Coordinates of C-alpha atoms and ligand atoms in Angstrom, one line a residue:
M1 CA 115.8 97.6 82.1
S2 CA 113.2 94.8 82.3
S3 CA 110.1 95.1 84.3
E4 CA 111.6 92.7 86.8
D5 CA 114.6 95.0 87.6
L6 CA 112.6 97.6 89.5
Q7 CA 114.0 100.0 92.0
E8 CA 113.4 99.6 95.7
G9 CA 109.9 100.8 96.6
D10 CA 108.3 100.1 93.2
V11 CA 106.0 97.1 93.2
T12 CA 104.0 96.4 90.1
V13 CA 102.4 93.1 89.0
S14 CA 105.1 90.8 87.7
Q15 CA 104.8 89.4 84.2
Y16 CA 105.2 86.0 85.8
S17 CA 102.6 86.6 88.5
A18 CA 100.1 84.0 87.3
E19 CA 102.8 81.3 86.9
P20 CA 104.7 81.1 90.2
N21 CA 106.8 78.0 89.1
V22 CA 108.0 80.0 86.1
A23 CA 108.5 83.1 88.3
Y24 CA 110.6 81.0 90.6
D25 CA 112.8 79.7 87.8
R26 CA 113.2 83.2 86.2
L27 CA 113.5 85.4 89.3
Y28 CA 114.6 83.4 92.2
V29 CA 118.1 82.8 91.0
K30 CA 119.0 86.2 92.3
Q31 CA 117.7 85.5 95.8
R32 CA 119.9 85.5 98.8
V33 CA 119.1 82.5 101.0
V34 CA 120.7 82.8 104.4
K35 CA 120.4 79.9 106.8
V36 CA 118.9 80.9 110.2
T37 CA 119.7 79.2 113.4
R38 CA 116.5 78.5 115.3
L39 CA 116.3 80.0 118.8
N40 CA 116.0 77.3 121.5
P41 CA 112.7 78.0 123.3
N42 CA 114.4 77.3 126.6
T43 CA 116.8 80.3 126.2
P44 CA 116.2 82.8 129.0
I45 CA 114.3 85.8 127.9
S46 CA 116.1 89.2 128.0
N47 CA 114.5 92.3 129.5
K48 CA 115.6 94.2 126.4
E49 CA 113.9 91.9 124.0
I50 CA 110.4 90.6 123.3
R51 CA 110.1 86.8 122.9
F52 CA 107.6 85.9 120.1
V53 CA 106.1 82.4 119.9
C54 CA 104.7 81.5 116.5
L55 CA 101.8 79.2 115.7
S56 CA 100.1 78.5 112.4
D57 CA 97.8 75.9 110.8
T58 CA 96.8 74.3 114.1
H59 CA 93.5 73.2 112.5
S60 CA 91.7 72.5 115.8
R61 CA 94.5 70.0 116.8
I62 CA 96.4 72.0 119.4
E63 CA 93.8 72.9 121.9
R64 CA 94.4 69.9 124.2
T65 CA 98.1 70.5 124.6
P66 CA 98.6 74.1 125.9
D67 CA 101.6 72.8 127.9
A68 CA 103.4 72.2 124.6
I69 CA 103.5 75.9 123.7
P70 CA 106.8 77.5 124.7
F71 CA 106.7 80.5 127.0
G72 CA 107.2 84.0 125.6
D73 CA 105.9 87.5 125.8
V74 CA 103.8 87.6 122.7
L75 CA 102.0 84.8 120.8
L76 CA 101.4 85.0 117.0
H77 CA 99.1 82.8 115.0
A78 CA 99.2 82.9 111.1
G79 CA 95.8 81.4 110.4
D80 CA 94.0 78.1 109.8
L81 CA 93.0 77.8 113.4
T82 CA 90.1 75.5 112.4
N83 CA 89.3 73.2 109.5
I84 CA 86.1 74.8 108.3
G85 CA 85.6 77.8 110.6
L86 CA 82.8 76.3 112.8
A87 CA 82.0 78.8 115.6
A88 CA 82.2 76.1 118.3
H89 CA 85.8 75.4 117.2
V90 CA 86.7 79.1 117.2
D91 CA 85.3 79.2 120.7
T92 CA 87.4 76.2 121.8
F93 CA 90.5 77.9 120.2
N94 CA 89.8 81.0 122.2
T95 CA 89.5 79.0 125.4
F96 CA 92.9 77.5 124.6
L97 CA 94.4 81.0 124.1
G98 CA 93.0 82.0 127.5
M99 CA 95.0 79.2 129.1
L100 CA 98.3 80.4 127.7
P101 CA 100.5 82.7 129.8
H102 CA 101.7 85.0 126.9
K103 CA 100.7 88.6 127.7
V104 CA 99.4 89.5 124.3
K105 CA 98.2 87.2 121.4
F106 CA 97.7 88.2 117.8
V107 CA 95.7 86.0 115.4
I108 CA 94.9 86.2 111.7
A109 CA 92.5 83.9 109.8
G110 CA 93.4 81.5 107.1
N111 CA 91.5 80.1 104.1
H112 CA 90.1 77.2 106.3
D113 CA 88.5 79.7 108.7
I114 CA 85.7 80.4 106.2
S115 CA 83.4 82.0 108.8
F116 CA 85.9 84.9 109.1
D117 CA 85.5 85.8 105.5
N118 CA 82.6 88.3 105.2
S119 CA 81.9 87.5 101.5
I120 CA 81.4 83.8 102.4
M121 CA 79.2 84.7 105.3
Q122 CA 77.1 86.8 102.9
N123 CA 77.1 84.2 100.1
P124 CA 78.1 80.8 101.5
Q125 CA 77.2 78.7 98.4
E126 CA 78.8 75.2 98.9
F127 CA 79.6 76.0 102.5
T128 CA 75.9 76.7 103.5
K129 CA 75.6 73.8 105.8
Y130 CA 78.7 74.9 107.8
I131 CA 77.8 78.5 107.8
D132 CA 74.2 77.7 109.0
V133 CA 75.7 75.8 112.0
T134 CA 78.0 78.7 112.8
R135 CA 75.0 81.2 112.5
Q136 CA 73.0 79.2 115.0
Y137 CA 75.9 79.1 117.4
L138 CA 76.4 82.9 117.1
Q139 CA 72.6 83.6 117.5
S140 CA 72.4 81.5 120.6
R141 CA 75.1 83.7 122.1
N142 CA 73.7 86.9 120.7
L143 CA 76.8 87.6 118.6
K144 CA 77.1 88.8 115.0
S145 CA 80.5 87.5 114.0
V146 CA 82.9 84.7 114.9
K147 CA 85.5 87.4 115.3
Q148 CA 83.7 88.4 118.6
L149 CA 84.5 84.9 120.0
L150 CA 88.2 85.8 119.9
T151 CA 88.2 87.6 123.3
N152 CA 91.7 86.4 124.3
C153 CA 93.6 87.8 121.4
V154 CA 93.9 90.7 119.0
Y155 CA 92.4 89.7 115.6
L156 CA 94.2 91.3 112.7
E157 CA 92.6 91.6 109.2
D158 CA 94.3 94.1 107.0
S159 CA 95.2 96.0 110.2
T160 CA 98.1 97.0 112.4
A161 CA 98.8 96.7 116.1
E162 CA 101.7 97.8 118.2
V163 CA 103.4 96.1 121.1
C164 CA 106.3 97.9 123.0
G165 CA 106.9 100.0 119.9
I166 CA 107.0 96.9 117.6
K167 CA 104.6 97.2 114.7
I168 CA 102.7 94.1 113.6
Y169 CA 100.5 93.9 110.5
G170 CA 98.2 90.9 109.7
A171 CA 96.4 89.9 106.5
P172 CA 94.6 86.6 105.6
W173 CA 94.6 86.6 101.8
V174 CA 96.0 83.8 99.7
P175 CA 96.3 83.2 95.9
Q176 CA 93.7 80.9 94.6
Y177 CA 94.9 77.4 95.5
C178 CA 92.8 75.2 97.8
D179 CA 89.9 77.6 97.5
M180 CA 87.7 78.2 100.6
G181 CA 88.1 81.6 102.3
F182 CA 90.1 84.7 101.6
N183 CA 91.1 83.5 98.0
L184 CA 92.0 86.2 95.5
E185 CA 93.3 86.0 92.0
R186 CA 97.1 86.3 91.5
G187 CA 98.2 89.7 90.3
Q188 CA 96.6 93.1 91.0
A189 CA 93.9 91.8 93.4
L190 CA 96.5 90.5 95.8
L191 CA 98.9 93.5 95.2
D192 CA 96.0 95.8 96.1
K193 CA 95.8 94.1 99.6
W194 CA 99.6 94.1 100.1
N195 CA 99.6 97.8 99.2
H196 CA 97.9 98.4 102.6
I197 CA 100.9 97.1 104.5
P198 CA 102.6 100.1 106.1
N199 CA 106.3 100.7 105.2
D200 CA 107.3 100.7 108.9
T201 CA 105.9 97.2 109.7
D202 CA 108.3 95.2 111.8
I203 CA 106.5 91.9 111.8
L204 CA 104.3 91.0 108.8
I205 CA 101.8 88.1 109.3
T206 CA 100.1 86.7 106.2
H207 CA 98.5 83.3 105.9
G208 CA 100.1 82.4 102.6
P209 CA 103.9 82.4 101.9
P210 CA 105.7 84.7 99.5
L211 CA 107.1 83.1 96.4
G212 CA 110.1 80.8 97.1
R213 CA 110.1 80.8 100.9
G214 CA 108.4 77.9 102.5
D215 CA 105.9 77.7 99.6
L216 CA 106.8 74.4 97.8
S217 CA 103.8 72.0 98.0
S218 CA 104.2 68.3 98.0
M219 CA 102.9 68.3 94.4
G220 CA 105.9 70.4 93.3
L221 CA 103.9 73.6 92.9
R222 CA 105.1 76.9 94.2
A223 CA 102.1 78.3 96.0
G224 CA 103.7 81.6 97.1
C225 CA 102.7 85.0 95.9
V226 CA 105.1 86.9 93.6
E227 CA 103.7 90.3 94.5
L228 CA 104.0 89.5 98.2
L229 CA 107.7 88.6 97.8
N230 CA 108.2 91.8 95.9
T231 CA 106.3 93.9 98.5
V232 CA 108.3 92.4 101.3
Q233 CA 111.7 92.8 99.6
R234 CA 111.3 96.0 97.7
R235 CA 109.1 98.1 99.9
V236 CA 108.3 97.0 103.4
Q237 CA 111.4 95.0 104.4
P238 CA 110.0 93.9 107.7
K239 CA 112.3 92.2 110.3
V240 CA 110.1 89.1 110.2
H241 CA 107.6 87.7 107.8
L242 CA 105.5 85.0 109.4
F243 CA 103.1 82.8 107.5
G244 CA 101.9 79.2 107.1
H245 CA 99.3 77.6 104.7
I246 CA 101.8 75.3 102.9
H247 CA 102.3 72.8 105.7
E248 CA 105.2 71.2 103.8
G249 CA 107.1 74.5 103.9
Y250 CA 107.6 74.6 107.7
G251 CA 110.9 76.2 108.7
M252 CA 112.8 79.5 108.4
T253 CA 115.3 81.3 106.1
S254 CA 116.5 84.8 105.7
D255 CA 117.4 87.1 102.7
G256 CA 119.8 89.1 104.9
Q257 CA 117.1 91.6 105.7
T258 CA 113.9 89.7 106.6
T259 CA 113.6 86.4 108.4
F260 CA 110.9 84.3 106.7
I261 CA 109.1 81.9 109.0
N262 CA 106.6 79.2 107.9
A263 CA 105.3 78.2 111.3
S264 CA 102.8 75.5 110.2
N265 CA 102.4 73.3 113.2
C266 CA 100.4 70.7 111.2
T267 CA 102.2 68.5 108.7
V268 CA 101.0 67.9 105.2
R269 CA 99.0 64.9 106.7
C270 CA 97.6 67.3 109.3
K271 CA 99.4 65.8 112.3
C272 CA 100.1 68.7 114.7
T273 CA 103.7 67.7 115.3
N274 CA 105.9 70.7 114.1
P275 CA 107.1 72.6 117.2
P276 CA 106.3 76.3 117.5
I277 CA 109.1 78.5 116.3
V278 CA 110.2 81.3 118.6
F279 CA 112.2 84.5 118.0
D280 CA 113.3 87.6 119.9
L281 CA 113.2 91.2 118.7
P282 CA 115.0 94.0 120.6
I283 CA 112.6 96.5 122.2
P284 CA 113.0 99.9 120.3
A285 CA 114.4 102.9 122.1
G286 CA 111.8 104.7 124.2
H287 CA 109.9 101.6 125.0
S288 CA 110.1 99.0 127.7
K289 CA 108.7 95.6 128.6
S290 CA 106.6 97.2 131.3
E291 CA 104.2 98.3 128.6
L292 CA 103.1 94.7 128.2
A293 CA 101.7 94.6 131.6
A294 CA 99.6 97.7 130.9
I295 CA 97.9 96.3 127.8
N296 CA 94.2 95.9 128.4
M297 CA 92.9 93.2 126.1
E298 CA 89.4 94.6 126.4
D299 CA 90.5 97.9 125.0
V300 CA 92.4 96.4 122.1
N301 CA 89.5 94.2 121.2
L302 CA 87.0 97.1 120.9
T303 CA 87.7 97.5 117.2
H304 CA 86.5 94.1 116.1
K305 CA 83.7 93.9 118.7
E306 CA 81.9 96.4 116.5
T307 CA 82.0 94.4 113.3
Ligands
MN1 MN1 96.5 74.8 106.8
MN2 MN1 95.7 77.4 104.6

């Protein structure tokens, strides 16, 4: 048995981890790719299901068009809300979120949202001029972190939240590619992060794609993470894996178990023209939609208010 024929549940660093194009050629032939019909956002919402609306890679280009966002119960954003993480732009994004009618909103950061990355805040190096502007903005409002500006959503960073019994986990990490924030080396460093994802996650949100699903860059490079694909398929098997980052990879497929959604709203030329993708999940037994009304955003935000 080769190291690539592991049993379900075992995830170790792949021998092809550092060469995703090779990994794709060697491993991906066994993949099931099931076409998924996209849900029309105008479909009436059932009381027995939660309607999720997905955004990603909006890069400060969506804030003036809140009317273009389809209605739903829950909004998800898979990172790259800004271009360079300026606090003023995070604030504008938060105001935009406040205009949207979705009852709960979950947001993760992407590599462009550099001010969310604690290590860049501590050691900004080539980003010093942007981080200085962000620091001044935060000081003028007596805040310590840009994460505190996100008052209209739940910010997830290696953390879980639950809505109507549906478990959502978010993580910003990407394999080294375009640099900027939340970059980690391929292999063990990323697998260490993915190992925090709970087995019972229903919706996984990462900024970067897994290998082979919405990860082909216009340069012909596979930008996806091998260990993320293996974690999703061998261990977590979420109902939905939402991501962005590779704008060219916009769209959705399934492997029969997990629906993979690259929700990048911006195109490769950074025109914000890809429509938000929506999906429904059934509400688990013992839960009901009335729980949505009871969610107090100030309570759920307490965790990151302290950072
Ligand atoms: Mn992006
Ligand atoms: Mn990105």
